[in-house]
mmCIF file of N, CA and C in Angstrom:
data_model
loop_
_atom_site.group_PDB
_atom_site.id
_atom_site.type_symbol
_atom_site.label_atom_id
_atom_site.label_comp_id
_atom_site.label_asym_id
_atom_site.label_seq_id
_atom_site.Cartn_x
_atom_site.Cartn_y
_atom_site.Cartn_z
ATOM 1 N N UNK A 1 7.639 -31.295 40.723
ATOM 2 C CA UNK A 1 8.920 -30.929 40.147
ATOM 3 C C UNK A 1 8.941 -29.476 39.781
ATOM 4 N N UNK A 2 7.895 -28.966 39.210
ATOM 5 C CA UNK A 2 7.872 -27.578 38.777
ATOM 6 C C UNK A 2 8.034 -26.662 39.978
ATOM 7 N N UNK A 3 7.408 -26.980 41.111
ATOM 8 C CA UNK A 3 7.543 -26.161 42.338
ATOM 9 C C UNK A 3 8.985 -26.171 42.818
ATOM 10 N N UNK A 4 9.688 -27.263 42.711
ATOM 11 C CA UNK A 4 11.078 -27.362 43.085
ATOM 12 C C UNK A 4 11.955 -26.450 42.240
ATOM 13 N N UNK A 5 11.670 -26.392 40.943
ATOM 14 C CA UNK A 5 12.390 -25.531 40.040
ATOM 15 C C UNK A 5 12.172 -24.135 40.403
ATOM 16 N N UNK A 6 11.029 -23.680 40.769
ATOM 17 C CA UNK A 6 10.751 -22.283 41.164
ATOM 18 C C UNK A 6 11.482 -22.009 42.416
ATOM 19 N N UNK A 7 11.483 -22.913 43.354
ATOM 20 C CA UNK A 7 12.259 -22.674 44.637
ATOM 21 C C UNK A 7 13.708 -22.576 44.416
ATOM 22 N N UNK A 8 14.273 -23.386 43.499
ATOM 23 C CA UNK A 8 15.678 -23.250 43.212
ATOM 24 C C UNK A 8 15.946 -21.921 42.546
ATOM 25 N N UNK A 9 15.064 -21.441 41.655
ATOM 26 C CA UNK A 9 15.262 -20.163 40.957
ATOM 27 C C UNK A 9 15.195 -19.019 41.988
ATOM 28 N N UNK A 10 14.313 -19.102 42.941
ATOM 29 C CA UNK A 10 14.170 -18.073 43.961
ATOM 30 C C UNK A 10 15.446 -17.962 44.776
ATOM 31 N N UNK A 11 16.149 -19.096 45.005
ATOM 32 C CA UNK A 11 17.307 -19.166 45.827
ATOM 33 C C UNK A 11 18.583 -18.719 45.077
ATOM 34 N N UNK A 12 18.527 -18.707 43.789
ATOM 35 C CA UNK A 12 19.686 -18.228 43.013
ATOM 36 C C UNK A 12 19.935 -16.807 43.279
ATOM 37 N N UNK A 13 21.228 -16.449 43.423
ATOM 38 C CA UNK A 13 21.583 -14.994 43.639
ATOM 39 C C UNK A 13 21.711 -14.252 42.372
ATOM 40 N N UNK A 14 21.817 -12.962 42.572
ATOM 41 C CA UNK A 14 22.024 -12.069 41.420
ATOM 42 C C UNK A 14 23.315 -12.442 40.718
ATOM 43 N N UNK A 15 24.299 -12.919 41.435
ATOM 44 C CA UNK A 15 25.601 -13.319 40.808
ATOM 45 C C UNK A 15 25.389 -14.418 39.808
ATOM 46 N N UNK A 16 24.619 -15.389 40.077
ATOM 47 C CA UNK A 16 24.354 -16.477 39.091
ATOM 48 C C UNK A 16 23.650 -15.913 37.869
ATOM 49 N N UNK A 17 22.643 -15.111 38.109
ATOM 50 C CA UNK A 17 21.908 -14.515 37.013
ATOM 51 C C UNK A 17 22.816 -13.585 36.234
ATOM 52 N N UNK A 18 23.629 -12.800 36.929
ATOM 53 C CA UNK A 18 24.536 -11.913 36.268
ATOM 54 C C UNK A 18 25.514 -12.606 35.372
ATOM 55 N N UNK A 19 26.038 -13.774 35.869
ATOM 56 C CA UNK A 19 26.964 -14.565 35.020
ATOM 57 C C UNK A 19 26.232 -15.125 33.836
ATOM 58 N N UNK A 20 25.029 -15.566 34.038
ATOM 59 C CA UNK A 20 24.214 -16.093 32.876
ATOM 60 C C UNK A 20 23.978 -15.028 31.847
ATOM 61 N N UNK A 21 23.644 -13.820 32.331
ATOM 62 C CA UNK A 21 23.434 -12.727 31.375
ATOM 63 C C UNK A 21 24.660 -12.336 30.651
ATOM 64 N N UNK A 22 25.798 -12.263 31.359
ATOM 65 C CA UNK A 22 27.098 -11.943 30.715
ATOM 66 C C UNK A 22 27.417 -13.004 29.618
ATOM 67 N N UNK A 23 27.287 -14.248 29.945
ATOM 68 C CA UNK A 23 27.514 -15.318 28.965
ATOM 69 C C UNK A 23 26.602 -15.184 27.765
ATOM 70 N N UNK A 24 25.365 -14.962 27.991
ATOM 71 C CA UNK A 24 24.365 -14.836 26.928
ATOM 72 C C UNK A 24 24.666 -13.665 26.009
ATOM 73 N N UNK A 25 24.990 -12.491 26.598
ATOM 74 C CA UNK A 25 25.295 -11.313 25.784
ATOM 75 C C UNK A 25 26.582 -11.543 25.017
ATOM 76 N N UNK A 26 27.567 -12.145 25.679
ATOM 77 C CA UNK A 26 28.812 -12.488 25.038
ATOM 78 C C UNK A 26 28.665 -13.390 23.800
ATOM 79 N N UNK A 27 27.817 -14.390 23.961
ATOM 80 C CA UNK A 27 27.534 -15.308 22.847
ATOM 81 C C UNK A 27 26.695 -14.641 21.744
ATOM 82 N N UNK A 28 25.824 -13.730 22.159
ATOM 83 C CA UNK A 28 24.932 -13.075 21.133
ATOM 84 C C UNK A 28 25.777 -12.287 20.173
ATOM 85 N N UNK A 29 26.810 -11.609 20.687
ATOM 86 C CA UNK A 29 27.656 -10.774 19.815
ATOM 87 C C UNK A 29 26.985 -9.471 19.353
ATOM 88 N N UNK A 30 25.775 -9.161 19.827
ATOM 89 C CA UNK A 30 25.083 -7.961 19.456
ATOM 90 C C UNK A 30 24.509 -7.345 20.799
ATOM 91 N N UNK A 31 24.294 -6.022 20.787
ATOM 92 C CA UNK A 31 23.645 -5.476 21.951
ATOM 93 C C UNK A 31 22.300 -6.068 22.285
ATOM 94 N N UNK A 32 21.953 -6.146 23.520
ATOM 95 C CA UNK A 32 20.690 -6.678 23.937
ATOM 96 C C UNK A 32 20.053 -5.768 24.996
ATOM 97 N N UNK A 33 18.744 -5.576 24.829
ATOM 98 C CA UNK A 33 18.001 -4.807 25.824
ATOM 99 C C UNK A 33 17.594 -5.775 26.941
ATOM 100 N N UNK A 34 17.184 -5.264 28.082
ATOM 101 C CA UNK A 34 16.704 -6.144 29.165
ATOM 102 C C UNK A 34 15.560 -7.025 28.690
ATOM 103 N N UNK A 35 14.641 -6.505 27.895
ATOM 104 C CA UNK A 35 13.539 -7.298 27.381
ATOM 105 C C UNK A 35 13.998 -8.386 26.504
ATOM 106 N N UNK A 36 14.968 -8.176 25.639
ATOM 107 C CA UNK A 36 15.531 -9.244 24.804
ATOM 108 C C UNK A 36 16.235 -10.253 25.622
ATOM 109 N N UNK A 37 17.001 -9.813 26.629
ATOM 110 C CA UNK A 37 17.665 -10.755 27.507
ATOM 111 C C UNK A 37 16.678 -11.610 28.276
ATOM 112 N N UNK A 38 15.609 -11.013 28.832
ATOM 113 C CA UNK A 38 14.643 -11.776 29.553
ATOM 114 C C UNK A 38 13.957 -12.787 28.635
ATOM 115 N N UNK A 39 13.672 -12.408 27.410
ATOM 116 C CA UNK A 39 13.017 -13.322 26.502
ATOM 117 C C UNK A 39 13.951 -14.436 26.051
ATOM 118 N N UNK A 40 15.254 -14.204 26.061
ATOM 119 C CA UNK A 40 16.225 -15.243 25.662
ATOM 120 C C UNK A 40 16.482 -16.244 26.770
ATOM 121 N N UNK A 41 16.380 -15.842 28.026
ATOM 122 C CA UNK A 41 16.620 -16.678 29.163
ATOM 123 C C UNK A 41 15.547 -17.792 29.167
ATOM 124 N N UNK A 42 15.954 -19.010 29.641
ATOM 125 C CA UNK A 42 15.058 -20.124 29.631
ATOM 126 C C UNK A 42 14.204 -20.291 30.866
ATOM 127 N N UNK A 43 13.804 -19.162 31.459
ATOM 128 C CA UNK A 43 12.976 -19.161 32.624
ATOM 129 C C UNK A 43 12.261 -17.813 32.769
ATOM 130 N N UNK A 44 11.225 -17.828 33.551
ATOM 131 C CA UNK A 44 10.442 -16.627 33.749
ATOM 132 C C UNK A 44 11.108 -15.724 34.786
ATOM 133 N N UNK A 45 11.333 -14.516 34.368
ATOM 134 C CA UNK A 45 11.902 -13.488 35.322
ATOM 135 C C UNK A 45 11.162 -12.202 35.042
ATOM 136 N N UNK A 46 11.084 -11.388 36.054
ATOM 137 C CA UNK A 46 10.490 -10.082 35.900
ATOM 138 C C UNK A 46 11.412 -9.201 35.106
ATOM 139 N N UNK A 47 10.880 -8.350 34.280
ATOM 140 C CA UNK A 47 11.653 -7.412 33.472
ATOM 141 C C UNK A 47 12.567 -6.582 34.374
ATOM 142 N N UNK A 48 12.024 -6.108 35.512
ATOM 143 C CA UNK A 48 12.797 -5.278 36.415
ATOM 144 C C UNK A 48 13.937 -5.996 36.993
ATOM 145 N N UNK A 49 13.838 -7.332 37.205
ATOM 146 C CA UNK A 49 14.923 -8.045 37.763
ATOM 147 C C UNK A 49 16.063 -8.139 36.787
ATOM 148 N N UNK A 50 15.751 -8.405 35.495
ATOM 149 C CA UNK A 50 16.808 -8.451 34.481
ATOM 150 C C UNK A 50 17.422 -7.089 34.289
ATOM 151 N N UNK A 51 16.572 -6.027 34.237
ATOM 152 C CA UNK A 51 17.052 -4.649 34.044
ATOM 153 C C UNK A 51 18.013 -4.297 35.196
ATOM 154 N N UNK A 52 17.629 -4.618 36.417
ATOM 155 C CA UNK A 52 18.453 -4.338 37.562
ATOM 156 C C UNK A 52 19.821 -4.967 37.506
ATOM 157 N N UNK A 53 19.826 -6.251 37.168
ATOM 158 C CA UNK A 53 21.041 -7.028 37.102
ATOM 159 C C UNK A 53 21.944 -6.406 36.004
ATOM 160 N N UNK A 54 21.361 -6.121 34.841
ATOM 161 C CA UNK A 54 22.160 -5.527 33.748
ATOM 162 C C UNK A 54 22.698 -4.164 34.111
ATOM 163 N N UNK A 55 21.903 -3.400 34.830
ATOM 164 C CA UNK A 55 22.416 -2.049 35.261
ATOM 165 C C UNK A 55 23.580 -2.246 36.290
ATOM 166 N N UNK A 56 23.492 -3.206 37.153
ATOM 167 C CA UNK A 56 24.565 -3.442 38.100
ATOM 168 C C UNK A 56 25.812 -3.928 37.380
ATOM 169 N N UNK A 57 25.665 -4.772 36.368
ATOM 170 C CA UNK A 57 26.832 -5.231 35.606
ATOM 171 C C UNK A 57 27.477 -4.093 34.859
ATOM 172 N N UNK A 58 26.671 -3.123 34.411
ATOM 173 C CA UNK A 58 27.197 -1.915 33.778
ATOM 174 C C UNK A 58 27.938 -1.099 34.840
ATOM 175 N N UNK A 59 27.367 -0.948 36.012
ATOM 176 C CA UNK A 59 28.008 -0.167 37.057
ATOM 177 C C UNK A 59 29.359 -0.776 37.492
ATOM 178 N N UNK A 60 29.494 -2.145 37.330
ATOM 179 C CA UNK A 60 30.713 -2.855 37.655
ATOM 180 C C UNK A 60 31.743 -2.791 36.552
ATOM 181 N N UNK A 61 31.332 -2.130 35.426
ATOM 182 C CA UNK A 61 32.283 -2.036 34.244
ATOM 183 C C UNK A 61 32.364 -3.287 33.428
ATOM 184 N N UNK A 62 31.362 -4.192 33.516
ATOM 185 C CA UNK A 62 31.340 -5.419 32.780
ATOM 186 C C UNK A 62 30.516 -5.317 31.498
ATOM 187 N N UNK A 63 29.585 -4.351 31.450
ATOM 188 C CA UNK A 63 28.759 -4.102 30.283
ATOM 189 C C UNK A 63 28.838 -2.662 29.909
ATOM 190 N N UNK A 64 28.689 -2.314 28.666
ATOM 191 C CA UNK A 64 28.484 -0.951 28.232
ATOM 192 C C UNK A 64 27.092 -0.843 27.675
ATOM 193 N N UNK A 65 26.538 0.352 27.593
ATOM 194 C CA UNK A 65 25.142 0.483 27.135
ATOM 195 C C UNK A 65 24.973 1.753 26.304
ATOM 196 N N UNK A 66 23.972 1.660 25.408
ATOM 197 C CA UNK A 66 23.650 2.764 24.527
ATOM 198 C C UNK A 66 22.080 2.804 24.455
ATOM 199 N N UNK A 67 21.563 3.940 24.125
ATOM 200 C CA UNK A 67 20.137 4.049 23.930
ATOM 201 C C UNK A 67 19.699 3.251 22.671
ATOM 202 N N UNK A 68 18.627 2.581 22.856
ATOM 203 C CA UNK A 68 18.029 1.864 21.702
ATOM 204 C C UNK A 68 16.530 2.129 21.734
ATOM 205 N N UNK A 69 16.125 3.226 21.189
ATOM 206 C CA UNK A 69 14.783 3.647 21.299
ATOM 207 C C UNK A 69 14.543 4.170 22.756
ATOM 208 N N UNK A 70 13.526 3.612 23.388
ATOM 209 C CA UNK A 70 13.234 3.992 24.793
ATOM 210 C C UNK A 70 14.004 3.153 25.798
ATOM 211 N N UNK A 71 14.631 2.085 25.325
ATOM 212 C CA UNK A 71 15.359 1.183 26.198
ATOM 213 C C UNK A 71 16.865 1.420 26.130
ATOM 214 N N UNK A 72 17.617 0.699 26.941
ATOM 215 C CA UNK A 72 19.085 0.681 26.832
ATOM 216 C C UNK A 72 19.493 -0.696 26.306
ATOM 217 N N UNK A 73 20.435 -0.693 25.416
ATOM 218 C CA UNK A 73 20.974 -1.938 24.860
ATOM 219 C C UNK A 73 22.368 -2.141 25.441
ATOM 220 N N UNK A 74 22.668 -3.302 25.915
ATOM 221 C CA UNK A 74 23.903 -3.615 26.621
ATOM 222 C C UNK A 74 24.807 -4.476 25.736
ATOM 223 N N UNK A 75 26.099 -4.282 25.835
ATOM 224 C CA UNK A 75 27.143 -5.050 25.136
ATOM 225 C C UNK A 75 28.195 -5.410 26.171
ATOM 226 N N UNK A 76 28.732 -6.605 26.063
ATOM 227 C CA UNK A 76 29.744 -7.034 26.945
ATOM 228 C C UNK A 76 31.098 -6.312 26.655
ATOM 229 N N UNK A 77 31.823 -5.976 27.660
ATOM 230 C CA UNK A 77 33.140 -5.303 27.489
ATOM 231 C C UNK A 77 34.202 -6.404 27.524
ATOM 232 N N UNK A 78 34.644 -6.816 26.406
ATOM 233 C CA UNK A 78 35.634 -7.900 26.299
ATOM 234 C C UNK A 78 34.989 -9.276 26.167
ATOM 235 N N UNK A 79 35.868 -10.238 26.154
ATOM 236 C CA UNK A 79 35.447 -11.643 25.971
ATOM 237 C C UNK A 79 35.050 -12.215 27.338
ATOM 238 N N UNK A 80 34.304 -13.385 27.346
ATOM 239 C CA UNK A 80 33.892 -13.905 28.615
ATOM 240 C C UNK A 80 35.037 -14.208 29.626
ATOM 241 N N UNK A 81 36.170 -14.653 29.107
ATOM 242 C CA UNK A 81 37.324 -14.939 29.974
ATOM 243 C C UNK A 81 37.815 -13.698 30.662
ATOM 244 N N UNK A 82 37.854 -12.595 29.932
ATOM 245 C CA UNK A 82 38.292 -11.295 30.541
ATOM 246 C C UNK A 82 37.317 -10.828 31.603
ATOM 247 N N UNK A 83 36.043 -11.001 31.314
ATOM 248 C CA UNK A 83 35.006 -10.633 32.297
ATOM 249 C C UNK A 83 35.145 -11.439 33.580
ATOM 250 N N UNK A 84 35.355 -12.709 33.442
ATOM 251 C CA UNK A 84 35.558 -13.599 34.590
ATOM 252 C C UNK A 84 36.805 -13.201 35.372
ATOM 253 N N UNK A 85 37.856 -12.895 34.681
ATOM 254 C CA UNK A 85 39.111 -12.486 35.314
ATOM 255 C C UNK A 85 38.893 -11.155 36.082
ATOM 256 N N UNK A 86 38.124 -10.246 35.524
ATOM 257 C CA UNK A 86 37.821 -8.991 36.234
ATOM 258 C C UNK A 86 37.066 -9.283 37.500
ATOM 259 N N UNK A 87 36.105 -10.190 37.428
ATOM 260 C CA UNK A 87 35.321 -10.534 38.648
ATOM 261 C C UNK A 87 36.212 -11.181 39.677
ATOM 262 N N UNK A 88 37.178 -12.039 39.202
ATOM 263 C CA UNK A 88 38.082 -12.691 40.178
ATOM 264 C C UNK A 88 38.952 -11.633 40.901
ATOM 265 N N UNK A 89 39.428 -10.657 40.129
ATOM 266 C CA UNK A 89 40.291 -9.571 40.736
ATOM 267 C C UNK A 89 39.423 -8.734 41.740
ATOM 268 N N UNK A 90 38.111 -8.541 41.464
ATOM 269 C CA UNK A 90 37.304 -7.764 42.366
ATOM 270 C C UNK A 90 37.125 -8.555 43.649
ATOM 271 N N UNK A 91 36.909 -9.844 43.561
ATOM 272 C CA UNK A 91 36.743 -10.684 44.765
ATOM 273 C C UNK A 91 38.074 -10.702 45.518
ATOM 274 N N UNK A 92 39.198 -10.774 44.885
ATOM 275 C CA UNK A 92 40.487 -10.742 45.562
ATOM 276 C C UNK A 92 40.718 -9.427 46.284
ATOM 277 N N UNK A 93 40.237 -8.388 45.709
ATOM 278 C CA UNK A 93 40.396 -7.041 46.332
ATOM 279 C C UNK A 93 39.527 -6.865 47.603
ATOM 280 N N UNK A 94 38.545 -7.668 47.750
ATOM 281 C CA UNK A 94 37.673 -7.584 48.932
ATOM 282 C C UNK A 94 38.489 -7.831 50.293
ATOM 283 N N UNK A 95 39.315 -8.867 50.282
ATOM 284 C CA UNK A 95 40.017 -9.274 51.459
ATOM 285 C C UNK A 95 41.367 -8.623 51.540
ATOM 286 N N UNK A 96 41.727 -8.169 52.703
ATOM 287 C CA UNK A 96 43.028 -7.516 52.894
ATOM 288 C C UNK A 96 44.157 -8.457 52.843
ATOM 289 N N UNK A 97 43.946 -9.762 53.172
ATOM 290 C CA UNK A 97 45.053 -10.731 53.167
ATOM 291 C C UNK A 97 45.063 -11.488 51.827
ATOM 292 N N UNK A 98 45.629 -10.839 50.831
ATOM 293 C CA UNK A 98 45.672 -11.384 49.487
ATOM 294 C C UNK A 98 46.419 -12.722 49.479
ATOM 295 N N UNK A 99 47.510 -12.796 50.227
ATOM 296 C CA UNK A 99 48.305 -14.000 50.239
ATOM 297 C C UNK A 99 47.466 -15.229 50.718
ATOM 298 N N UNK A 100 46.688 -15.007 51.787
ATOM 299 C CA UNK A 100 45.897 -16.091 52.331
ATOM 300 C C UNK A 100 44.753 -16.504 51.329
ATOM 301 N N UNK A 101 44.185 -15.513 50.704
ATOM 302 C CA UNK A 101 43.096 -15.805 49.699
ATOM 303 C C UNK A 101 43.706 -16.619 48.539
ATOM 304 N N UNK A 102 44.801 -16.118 48.050
ATOM 305 C CA UNK A 102 45.425 -16.839 46.913
ATOM 306 C C UNK A 102 45.927 -18.239 47.289
ATOM 307 N N UNK A 103 46.466 -18.329 48.568
ATOM 308 C CA UNK A 103 46.917 -19.704 48.973
ATOM 309 C C UNK A 103 45.748 -20.643 49.069
ATOM 310 N N UNK A 104 44.658 -20.193 49.611
ATOM 311 C CA UNK A 104 43.502 -21.067 49.724
ATOM 312 C C UNK A 104 42.889 -21.409 48.318
ATOM 313 N N UNK A 105 42.959 -20.454 47.424
ATOM 314 C CA UNK A 105 42.520 -20.689 46.061
ATOM 315 C C UNK A 105 43.379 -21.794 45.431
ATOM 316 N N UNK A 106 44.665 -21.639 45.486
ATOM 317 C CA UNK A 106 45.593 -22.569 44.871
ATOM 318 C C UNK A 106 45.458 -24.005 45.506
ATOM 319 N N UNK A 107 45.272 -24.003 46.845
ATOM 320 C CA UNK A 107 45.152 -25.264 47.540
ATOM 321 C C UNK A 107 43.891 -26.026 47.108
ATOM 322 N N UNK A 108 42.889 -25.296 46.583
ATOM 323 C CA UNK A 108 41.664 -25.917 46.137
ATOM 324 C C UNK A 108 41.641 -26.388 44.658
ATOM 325 N N UNK A 109 42.793 -26.074 43.966
ATOM 326 C CA UNK A 109 42.857 -26.463 42.571
ATOM 327 C C UNK A 109 43.113 -27.972 42.484
ATOM 328 N N UNK A 110 42.582 -28.566 41.368
ATOM 329 C CA UNK A 110 42.914 -29.959 41.069
ATOM 330 C C UNK A 110 44.302 -29.943 40.380
ATOM 331 N N UNK A 111 44.910 -31.139 40.261
ATOM 332 C CA UNK A 111 46.318 -31.226 39.786
ATOM 333 C C UNK A 111 46.411 -30.632 38.411
ATOM 334 N N UNK A 112 45.451 -30.834 37.523
ATOM 335 C CA UNK A 112 45.548 -30.304 36.145
ATOM 336 C C UNK A 112 45.547 -28.805 36.137
ATOM 337 N N UNK A 113 44.625 -28.211 36.923
ATOM 338 C CA UNK A 113 44.580 -26.708 37.016
ATOM 339 C C UNK A 113 45.838 -26.126 37.655
ATOM 340 N N UNK A 114 46.349 -26.838 38.656
ATOM 341 C CA UNK A 114 47.587 -26.409 39.264
ATOM 342 C C UNK A 114 48.783 -26.397 38.258
ATOM 343 N N UNK A 115 48.826 -27.483 37.497
ATOM 344 C CA UNK A 115 49.914 -27.478 36.443
ATOM 345 C C UNK A 115 49.736 -26.350 35.388
ATOM 346 N N UNK A 116 48.432 -26.157 35.060
ATOM 347 C CA UNK A 116 48.130 -25.118 34.121
ATOM 348 C C UNK A 116 48.532 -23.732 34.660
ATOM 349 N N UNK A 117 48.228 -23.464 35.911
ATOM 350 C CA UNK A 117 48.527 -22.218 36.562
ATOM 351 C C UNK A 117 50.097 -22.029 36.639
ATOM 352 N N UNK A 118 50.756 -23.070 36.992
ATOM 353 C CA UNK A 118 52.229 -23.001 37.027
ATOM 354 C C UNK A 118 52.809 -22.692 35.646
ATOM 355 N N UNK A 119 52.328 -23.287 34.632
ATOM 356 C CA UNK A 119 52.780 -23.100 33.298
ATOM 357 C C UNK A 119 52.482 -21.654 32.869
ATOM 358 N N UNK A 120 51.311 -21.159 33.173
ATOM 359 C CA UNK A 120 50.992 -19.790 32.862
ATOM 360 C C UNK A 120 51.888 -18.770 33.560
ATOM 361 N N UNK A 121 52.141 -19.007 34.836
ATOM 362 C CA UNK A 121 53.023 -18.108 35.585
ATOM 363 C C UNK A 121 54.423 -18.117 34.983
ATOM 364 N N UNK A 122 54.867 -19.286 34.630
ATOM 365 C CA UNK A 122 56.231 -19.421 34.023
ATOM 366 C C UNK A 122 56.264 -18.660 32.674
ATOM 367 N N UNK A 123 55.246 -18.878 31.851
ATOM 368 C CA UNK A 123 55.246 -18.203 30.551
ATOM 369 C C UNK A 123 55.191 -16.687 30.682
ATOM 370 N N UNK A 124 54.410 -16.199 31.616
ATOM 371 C CA UNK A 124 54.282 -14.743 31.865
ATOM 372 C C UNK A 124 55.611 -14.172 32.386
ATOM 373 N N UNK A 125 56.182 -14.772 33.356
ATOM 374 C CA UNK A 125 57.464 -14.269 33.885
ATOM 375 C C UNK A 125 58.592 -14.442 32.877
ATOM 376 N N UNK A 126 58.633 -15.462 32.113
ATOM 377 C CA UNK A 126 59.635 -15.594 31.078
ATOM 378 C C UNK A 126 59.443 -14.480 30.009
ATOM 379 N N UNK A 127 58.230 -14.128 29.717
ATOM 380 C CA UNK A 127 58.005 -13.078 28.766
ATOM 381 C C UNK A 127 58.453 -11.743 29.254
ATOM 382 N N UNK A 128 58.562 -11.590 30.541
ATOM 383 C CA UNK A 128 59.089 -10.336 31.096
ATOM 384 C C UNK A 128 60.574 -10.281 31.218
ATOM 385 N N UNK A 129 61.193 -11.425 30.882
ATOM 386 C CA UNK A 129 62.652 -11.439 30.854
ATOM 387 C C UNK A 129 63.290 -11.679 32.212
ATOM 388 N N UNK A 130 62.503 -12.210 33.186
ATOM 389 C CA UNK A 130 63.028 -12.475 34.478
ATOM 390 C C UNK A 130 62.397 -13.758 35.101
ATOM 391 N N UNK A 131 62.848 -14.111 36.233
ATOM 392 C CA UNK A 131 62.279 -15.325 36.862
ATOM 393 C C UNK A 131 61.502 -15.038 38.137
ATOM 394 N N UNK A 132 61.034 -13.799 38.275
ATOM 395 C CA UNK A 132 60.257 -13.495 39.441
ATOM 396 C C UNK A 132 58.782 -13.649 39.103
ATOM 397 N N UNK A 133 58.029 -13.734 40.182
ATOM 398 C CA UNK A 133 56.570 -13.897 40.021
ATOM 399 C C UNK A 133 55.949 -12.564 39.716
ATOM 400 N N UNK A 134 54.654 -12.552 39.496
ATOM 401 C CA UNK A 134 53.950 -11.324 39.156
ATOM 402 C C UNK A 134 54.058 -10.299 40.291
ATOM 403 N N UNK A 135 54.257 -10.738 41.523
ATOM 404 C CA UNK A 135 54.334 -9.821 42.638
ATOM 405 C C UNK A 135 55.762 -9.399 42.918
ATOM 406 N N UNK A 136 56.719 -9.932 42.088
ATOM 407 C CA UNK A 136 58.126 -9.513 42.265
ATOM 408 C C UNK A 136 58.882 -10.225 43.375
ATOM 409 N N UNK A 137 58.286 -11.237 43.963
ATOM 410 C CA UNK A 137 58.923 -11.940 45.102
ATOM 411 C C UNK A 137 59.622 -13.227 44.686
ATOM 412 N N UNK A 138 59.677 -13.549 43.443
ATOM 413 C CA UNK A 138 60.398 -14.718 43.009
ATOM 414 C C UNK A 138 59.708 -15.998 43.375
ATOM 415 N N UNK A 139 58.408 -16.047 43.543
ATOM 416 C CA UNK A 139 57.730 -17.298 43.993
ATOM 417 C C UNK A 139 57.405 -18.213 42.861
ATOM 418 N N UNK A 140 57.653 -17.859 41.598
ATOM 419 C CA UNK A 140 57.374 -18.742 40.517
ATOM 420 C C UNK A 140 58.499 -19.792 40.447
ATOM 421 N N UNK A 141 58.169 -21.050 40.407
ATOM 422 C CA UNK A 141 59.179 -22.113 40.484
ATOM 423 C C UNK A 141 59.741 -22.426 39.127
ATOM 424 N N UNK A 142 59.085 -21.942 38.046
ATOM 425 C CA UNK A 142 59.589 -22.223 36.700
ATOM 426 C C UNK A 142 59.176 -23.558 36.219
ATOM 427 N N UNK A 143 58.330 -24.335 36.952
ATOM 428 C CA UNK A 143 57.883 -25.611 36.469
ATOM 429 C C UNK A 143 56.907 -25.384 35.336
ATOM 430 N N UNK A 144 56.935 -26.281 34.392
ATOM 431 C CA UNK A 144 56.015 -26.266 33.281
ATOM 432 C C UNK A 144 55.040 -27.363 33.344
ATOM 433 N N UNK A 145 53.884 -27.151 32.728
ATOM 434 C CA UNK A 145 52.910 -28.265 32.792
ATOM 435 C C UNK A 145 53.358 -29.450 32.006
#
């Protein structure tokens, strides 16, 4: 069983570890060095792995950092929901066919999430004083959850 856990850990991508680190730092509410982050994680990782992931998250604008002695201490920029939303926007920006990406995303939602999304779109467009969608094409149906 222990060997299987190591194999699963080796197959995890930096994205999974990055999300785990973002969540951990967000919950901590205080700056964390890579050593502190590594020690807080519930598995063995090399210091350089954690340091690299945290540096990449900083480069992506998801973490800020300051000197803390010889190390750098990282703090999350915003709340976890905002960070996730930023990541979603980055993923959306990768593909040139935004409409297709969004259509496939919405098609994969369960009924509760679809109702929630419709309600959010309605609330946002109503707050703008019009009935058009965020893209200005009037695709919001005005349905509420």
